[in-house]
Tab-separated table of N, CA and C in Angstrom:
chain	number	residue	atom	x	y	z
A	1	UNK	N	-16.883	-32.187	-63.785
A	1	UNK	CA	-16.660	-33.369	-62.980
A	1	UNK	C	-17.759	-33.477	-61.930
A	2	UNK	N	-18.221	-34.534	-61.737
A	2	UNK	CA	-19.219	-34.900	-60.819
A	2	UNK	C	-19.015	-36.134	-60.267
A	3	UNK	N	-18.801	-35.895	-58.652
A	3	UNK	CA	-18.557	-37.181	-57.849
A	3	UNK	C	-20.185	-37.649	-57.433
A	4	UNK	N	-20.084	-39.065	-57.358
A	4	UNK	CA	-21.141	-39.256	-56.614
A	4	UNK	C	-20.058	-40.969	-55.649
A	5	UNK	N	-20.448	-40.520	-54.327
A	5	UNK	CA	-20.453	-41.556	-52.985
A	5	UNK	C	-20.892	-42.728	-52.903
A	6	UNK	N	-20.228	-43.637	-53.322
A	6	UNK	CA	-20.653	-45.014	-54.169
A	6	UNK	C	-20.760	-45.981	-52.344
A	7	UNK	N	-19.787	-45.537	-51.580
A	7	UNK	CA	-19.369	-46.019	-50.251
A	7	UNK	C	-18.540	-45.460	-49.368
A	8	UNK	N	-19.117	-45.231	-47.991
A	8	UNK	CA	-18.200	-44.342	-47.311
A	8	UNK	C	-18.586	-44.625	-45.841
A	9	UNK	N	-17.244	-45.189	-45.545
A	9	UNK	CA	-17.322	-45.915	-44.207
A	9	UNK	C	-16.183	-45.232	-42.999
A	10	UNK	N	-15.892	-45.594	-41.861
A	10	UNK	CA	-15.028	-45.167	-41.217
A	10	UNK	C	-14.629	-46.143	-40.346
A	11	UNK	N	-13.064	-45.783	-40.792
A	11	UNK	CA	-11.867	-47.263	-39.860
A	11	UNK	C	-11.606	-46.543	-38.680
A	12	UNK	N	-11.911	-46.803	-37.467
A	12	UNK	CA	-11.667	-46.401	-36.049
A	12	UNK	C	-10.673	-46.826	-36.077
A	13	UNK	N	-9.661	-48.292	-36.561
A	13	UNK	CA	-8.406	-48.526	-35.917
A	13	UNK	C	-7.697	-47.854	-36.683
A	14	UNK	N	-7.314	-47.658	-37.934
A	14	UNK	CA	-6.600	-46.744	-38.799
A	14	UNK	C	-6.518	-45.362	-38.650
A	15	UNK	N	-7.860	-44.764	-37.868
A	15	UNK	CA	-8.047	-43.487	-37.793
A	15	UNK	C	-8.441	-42.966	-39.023
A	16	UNK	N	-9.142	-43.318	-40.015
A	16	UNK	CA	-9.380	-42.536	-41.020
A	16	UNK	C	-10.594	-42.839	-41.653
A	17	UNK	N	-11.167	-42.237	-43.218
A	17	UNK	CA	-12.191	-42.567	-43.472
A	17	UNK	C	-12.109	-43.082	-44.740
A	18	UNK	N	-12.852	-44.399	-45.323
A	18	UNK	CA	-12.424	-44.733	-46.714
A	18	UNK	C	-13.653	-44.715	-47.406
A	19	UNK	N	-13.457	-44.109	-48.328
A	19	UNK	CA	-14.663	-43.505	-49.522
A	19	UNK	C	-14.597	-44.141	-50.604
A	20	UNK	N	-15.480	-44.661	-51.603
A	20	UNK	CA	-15.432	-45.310	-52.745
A	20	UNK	C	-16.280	-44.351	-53.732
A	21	UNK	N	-15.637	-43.646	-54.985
A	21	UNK	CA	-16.443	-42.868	-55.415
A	21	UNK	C	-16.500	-43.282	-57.561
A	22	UNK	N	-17.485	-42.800	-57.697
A	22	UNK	CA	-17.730	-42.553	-59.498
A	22	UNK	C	-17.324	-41.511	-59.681
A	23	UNK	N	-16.677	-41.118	-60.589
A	23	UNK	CA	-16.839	-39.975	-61.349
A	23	UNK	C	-17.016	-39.834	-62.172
A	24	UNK	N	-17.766	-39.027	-62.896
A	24	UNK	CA	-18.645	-38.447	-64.771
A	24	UNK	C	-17.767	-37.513	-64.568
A	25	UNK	N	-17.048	-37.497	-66.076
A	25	UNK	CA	-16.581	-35.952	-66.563
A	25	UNK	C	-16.630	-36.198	-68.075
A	26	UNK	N	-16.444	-35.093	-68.377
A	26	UNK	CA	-16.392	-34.360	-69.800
A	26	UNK	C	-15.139	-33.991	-70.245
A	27	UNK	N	-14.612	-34.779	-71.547
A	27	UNK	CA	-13.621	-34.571	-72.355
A	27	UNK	C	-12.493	-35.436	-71.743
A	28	UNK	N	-11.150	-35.318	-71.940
A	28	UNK	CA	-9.766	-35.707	-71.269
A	28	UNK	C	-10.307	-36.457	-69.565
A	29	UNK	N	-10.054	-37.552	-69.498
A	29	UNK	CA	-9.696	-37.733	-68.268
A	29	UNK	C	-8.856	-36.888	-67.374
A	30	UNK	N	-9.454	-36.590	-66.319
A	30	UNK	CA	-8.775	-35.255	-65.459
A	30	UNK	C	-7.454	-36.430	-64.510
A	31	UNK	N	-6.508	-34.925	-64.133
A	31	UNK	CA	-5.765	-35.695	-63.589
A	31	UNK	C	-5.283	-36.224	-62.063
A	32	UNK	N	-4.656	-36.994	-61.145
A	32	UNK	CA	-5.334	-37.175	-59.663
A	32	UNK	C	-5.021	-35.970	-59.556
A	33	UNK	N	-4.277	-34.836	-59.556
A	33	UNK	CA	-4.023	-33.460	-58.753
A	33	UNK	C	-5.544	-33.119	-59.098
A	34	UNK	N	-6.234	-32.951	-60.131
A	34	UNK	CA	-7.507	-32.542	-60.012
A	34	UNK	C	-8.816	-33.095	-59.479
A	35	UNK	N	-8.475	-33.777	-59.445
A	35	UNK	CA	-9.153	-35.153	-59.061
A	35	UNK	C	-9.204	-35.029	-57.305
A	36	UNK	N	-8.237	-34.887	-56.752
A	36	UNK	CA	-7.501	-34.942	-55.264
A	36	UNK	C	-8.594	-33.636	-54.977
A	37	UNK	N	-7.865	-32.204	-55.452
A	37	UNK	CA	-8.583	-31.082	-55.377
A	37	UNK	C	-10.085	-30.930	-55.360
A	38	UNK	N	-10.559	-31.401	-56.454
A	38	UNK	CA	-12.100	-31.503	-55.993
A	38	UNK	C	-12.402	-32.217	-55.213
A	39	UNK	N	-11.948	-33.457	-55.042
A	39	UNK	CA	-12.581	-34.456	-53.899
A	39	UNK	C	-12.348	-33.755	-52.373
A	40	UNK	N	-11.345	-33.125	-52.350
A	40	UNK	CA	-10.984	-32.941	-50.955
A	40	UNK	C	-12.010	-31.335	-50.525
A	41	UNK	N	-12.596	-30.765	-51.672
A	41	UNK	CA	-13.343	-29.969	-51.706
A	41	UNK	C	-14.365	-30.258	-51.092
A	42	UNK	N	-14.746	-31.055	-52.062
A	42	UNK	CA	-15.833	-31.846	-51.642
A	42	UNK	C	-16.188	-32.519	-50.094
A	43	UNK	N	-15.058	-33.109	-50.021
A	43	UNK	CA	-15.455	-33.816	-48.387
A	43	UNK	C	-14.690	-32.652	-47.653
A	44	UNK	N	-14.651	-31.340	-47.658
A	44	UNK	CA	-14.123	-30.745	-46.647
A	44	UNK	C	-12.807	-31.358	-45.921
A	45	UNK	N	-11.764	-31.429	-46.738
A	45	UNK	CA	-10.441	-32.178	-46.007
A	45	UNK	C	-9.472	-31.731	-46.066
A	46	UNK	N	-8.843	-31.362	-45.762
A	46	UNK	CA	-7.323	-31.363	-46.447
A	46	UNK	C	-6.502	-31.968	-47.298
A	47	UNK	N	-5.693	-31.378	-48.636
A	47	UNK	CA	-5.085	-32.159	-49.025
A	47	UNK	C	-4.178	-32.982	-48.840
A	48	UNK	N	-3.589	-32.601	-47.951
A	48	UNK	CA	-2.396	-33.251	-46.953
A	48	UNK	C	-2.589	-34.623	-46.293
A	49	UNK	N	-4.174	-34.674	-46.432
A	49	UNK	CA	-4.708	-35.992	-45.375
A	49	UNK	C	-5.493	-36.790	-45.891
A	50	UNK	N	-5.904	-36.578	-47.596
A	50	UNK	CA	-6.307	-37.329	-48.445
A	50	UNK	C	-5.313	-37.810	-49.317
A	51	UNK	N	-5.678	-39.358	-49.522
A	51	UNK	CA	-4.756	-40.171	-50.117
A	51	UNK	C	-5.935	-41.038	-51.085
A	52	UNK	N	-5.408	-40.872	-52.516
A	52	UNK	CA	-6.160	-41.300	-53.399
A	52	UNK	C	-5.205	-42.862	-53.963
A	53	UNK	N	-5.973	-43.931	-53.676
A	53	UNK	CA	-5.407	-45.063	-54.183
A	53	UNK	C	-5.761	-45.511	-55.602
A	54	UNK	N	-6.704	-45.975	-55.109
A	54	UNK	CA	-6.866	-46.559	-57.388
A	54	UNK	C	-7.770	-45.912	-57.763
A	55	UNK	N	-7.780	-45.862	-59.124
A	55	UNK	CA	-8.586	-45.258	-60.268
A	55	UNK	C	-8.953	-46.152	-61.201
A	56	UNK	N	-9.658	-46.880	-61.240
A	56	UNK	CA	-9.851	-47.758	-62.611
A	56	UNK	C	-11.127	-46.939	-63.446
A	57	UNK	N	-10.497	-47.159	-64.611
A	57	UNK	CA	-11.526	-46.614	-65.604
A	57	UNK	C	-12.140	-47.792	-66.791
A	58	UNK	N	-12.798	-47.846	-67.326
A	58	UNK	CA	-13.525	-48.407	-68.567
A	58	UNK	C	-13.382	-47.550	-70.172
A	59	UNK	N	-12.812	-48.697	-70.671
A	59	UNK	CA	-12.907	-48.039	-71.741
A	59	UNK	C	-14.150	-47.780	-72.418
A	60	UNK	N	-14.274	-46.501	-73.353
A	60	UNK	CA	-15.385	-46.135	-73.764
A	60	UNK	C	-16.158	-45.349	-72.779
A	61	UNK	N	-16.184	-45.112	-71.787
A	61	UNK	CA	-16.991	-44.682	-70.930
A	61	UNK	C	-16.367	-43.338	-70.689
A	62	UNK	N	-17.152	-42.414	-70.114
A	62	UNK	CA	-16.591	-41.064	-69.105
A	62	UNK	C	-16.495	-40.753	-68.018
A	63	UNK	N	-15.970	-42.285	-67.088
A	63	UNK	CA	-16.681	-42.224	-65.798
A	63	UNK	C	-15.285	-42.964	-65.460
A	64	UNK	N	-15.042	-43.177	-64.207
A	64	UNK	CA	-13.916	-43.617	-63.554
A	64	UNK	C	-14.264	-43.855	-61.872
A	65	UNK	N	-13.918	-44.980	-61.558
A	65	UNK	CA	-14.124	-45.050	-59.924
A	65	UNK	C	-13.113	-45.395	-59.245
A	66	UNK	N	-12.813	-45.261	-58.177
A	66	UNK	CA	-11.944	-44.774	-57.262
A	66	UNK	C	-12.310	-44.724	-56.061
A	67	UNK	N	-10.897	-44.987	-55.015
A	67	UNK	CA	-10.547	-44.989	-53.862
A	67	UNK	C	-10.111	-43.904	-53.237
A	68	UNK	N	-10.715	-43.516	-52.030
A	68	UNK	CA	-9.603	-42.396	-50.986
A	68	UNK	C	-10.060	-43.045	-49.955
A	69	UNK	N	-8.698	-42.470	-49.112
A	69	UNK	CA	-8.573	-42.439	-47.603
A	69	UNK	C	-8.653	-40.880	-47.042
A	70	UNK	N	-9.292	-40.662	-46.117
A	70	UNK	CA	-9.375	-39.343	-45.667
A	70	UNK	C	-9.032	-39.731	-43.728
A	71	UNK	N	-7.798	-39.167	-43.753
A	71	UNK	CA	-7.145	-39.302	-41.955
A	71	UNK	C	-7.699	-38.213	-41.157
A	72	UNK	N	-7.219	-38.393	-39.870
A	72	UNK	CA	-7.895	-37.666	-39.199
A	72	UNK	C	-6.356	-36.616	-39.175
A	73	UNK	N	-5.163	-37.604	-38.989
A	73	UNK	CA	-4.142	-35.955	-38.747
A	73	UNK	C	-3.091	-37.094	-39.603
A	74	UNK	N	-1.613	-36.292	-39.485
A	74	UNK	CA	-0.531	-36.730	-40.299
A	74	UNK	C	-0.222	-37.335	-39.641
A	75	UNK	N	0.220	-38.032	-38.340
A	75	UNK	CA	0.794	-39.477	-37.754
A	75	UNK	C	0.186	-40.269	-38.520
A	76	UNK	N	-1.063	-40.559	-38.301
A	76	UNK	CA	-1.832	-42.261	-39.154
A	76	UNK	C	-1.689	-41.930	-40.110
A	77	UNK	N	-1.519	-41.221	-40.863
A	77	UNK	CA	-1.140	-41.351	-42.238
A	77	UNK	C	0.338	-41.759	-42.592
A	78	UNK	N	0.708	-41.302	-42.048
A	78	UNK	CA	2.490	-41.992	-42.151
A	78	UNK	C	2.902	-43.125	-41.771
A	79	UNK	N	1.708	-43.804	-40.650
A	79	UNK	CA	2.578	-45.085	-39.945
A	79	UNK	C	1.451	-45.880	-40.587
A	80	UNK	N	0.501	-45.360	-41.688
A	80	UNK	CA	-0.520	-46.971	-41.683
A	80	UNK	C	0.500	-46.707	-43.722
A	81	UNK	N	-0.160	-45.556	-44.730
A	81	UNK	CA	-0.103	-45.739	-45.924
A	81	UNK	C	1.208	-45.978	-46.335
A	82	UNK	N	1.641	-45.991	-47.483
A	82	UNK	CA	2.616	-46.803	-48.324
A	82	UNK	C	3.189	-45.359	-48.398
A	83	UNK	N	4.451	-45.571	-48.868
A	83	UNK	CA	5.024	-44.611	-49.011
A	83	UNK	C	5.170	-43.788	-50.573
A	84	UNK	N	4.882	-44.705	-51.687
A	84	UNK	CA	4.901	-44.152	-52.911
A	84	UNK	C	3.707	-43.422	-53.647
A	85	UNK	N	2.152	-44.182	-51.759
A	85	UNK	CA	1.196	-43.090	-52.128
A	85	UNK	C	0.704	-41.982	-51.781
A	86	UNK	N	1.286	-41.636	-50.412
A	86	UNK	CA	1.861	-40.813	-49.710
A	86	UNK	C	2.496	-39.553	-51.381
A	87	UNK	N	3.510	-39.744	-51.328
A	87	UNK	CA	4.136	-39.250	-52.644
A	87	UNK	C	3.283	-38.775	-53.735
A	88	UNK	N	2.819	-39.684	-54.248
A	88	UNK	CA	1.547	-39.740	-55.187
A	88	UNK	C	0.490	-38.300	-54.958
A	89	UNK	N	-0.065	-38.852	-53.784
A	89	UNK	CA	-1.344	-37.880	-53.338
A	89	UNK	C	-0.596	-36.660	-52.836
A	90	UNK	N	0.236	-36.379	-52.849
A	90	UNK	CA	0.928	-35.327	-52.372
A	90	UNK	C	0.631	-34.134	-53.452
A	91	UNK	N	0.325	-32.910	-52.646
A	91	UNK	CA	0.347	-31.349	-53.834
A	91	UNK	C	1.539	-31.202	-54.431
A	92	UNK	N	1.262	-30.543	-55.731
A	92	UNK	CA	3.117	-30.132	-56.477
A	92	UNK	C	3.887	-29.813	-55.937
A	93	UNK	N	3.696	-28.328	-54.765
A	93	UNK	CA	4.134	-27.499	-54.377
A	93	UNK	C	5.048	-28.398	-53.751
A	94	UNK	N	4.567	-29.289	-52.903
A	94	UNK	CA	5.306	-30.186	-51.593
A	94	UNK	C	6.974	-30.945	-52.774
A	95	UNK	N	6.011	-31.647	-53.959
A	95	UNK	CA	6.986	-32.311	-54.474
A	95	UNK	C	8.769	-31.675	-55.207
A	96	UNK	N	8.248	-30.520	-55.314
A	96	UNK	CA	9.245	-29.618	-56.108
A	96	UNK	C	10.577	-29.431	-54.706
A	97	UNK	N	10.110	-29.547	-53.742
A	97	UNK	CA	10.976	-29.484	-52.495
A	97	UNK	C	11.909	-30.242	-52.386
C-alpha cells in the first residue's frame, strides 16, 4: 500500500485536519481497519482521532481515494462528526465492548 497526499489542509474552527489521499495497492482491496492503521501511521496520529469518511474506488484500477479527518483531541471529535462514523473508524478492540 502506498499513500500519496493528494490535499491536506487544516480547519481551525473544527479543530482538526482534513487530508485527501490516493492509494496504490496490490491484490484485494485492503480494508478501512487497514487502511485507518497505515494512514494513522503515516500521519503520526492516533487511531482514536482519525476518522476515515469516503473511499471511492474505480473499477479496473488498484487505486482508491479517500477522505480523513485527523482531530486534535476527543471533544471535537464527538461534538462536530456523525455518529455512525465515529463507529466506523473506530479499532475492533473498542467495538467488541
Amino acid at each position: 500500500m502506498e499513500f500519496q497526499i493528494t490535499r491536506d489542509y487544516r480547519n481551525e474552527l473544527l479543530n482538526r485536519r482534513e487530508v485527501h489521499f490516493t492509494l496504490a495497492y496490490d491484490g484485494a482491496t485492503p480494508s478501512r481497519a487497514q487502511i485507518l492503521g497505515k494512514f494513522s501511521a503515516l500521519m503520526n496520529a492516533s487511531e482514536s482521532l482519525v476518522v476515515l469518511d469516503s473511499m471511492k474506488k474505480q473499477f479496473g484500477t488498484m487505486e482508491l481515494r479517500g477522505v480523513a479527518r485527523i482531530y486534535d483531541d476527543e471533544e471535537s471529535l464527538k461534538m462536530t462528526e456523525r455518529d455512525y462514523l465515529i463507529k466506523r473508524s473506530a479499532p475492533k478492540a473498542a467495538e467488541a465492548e
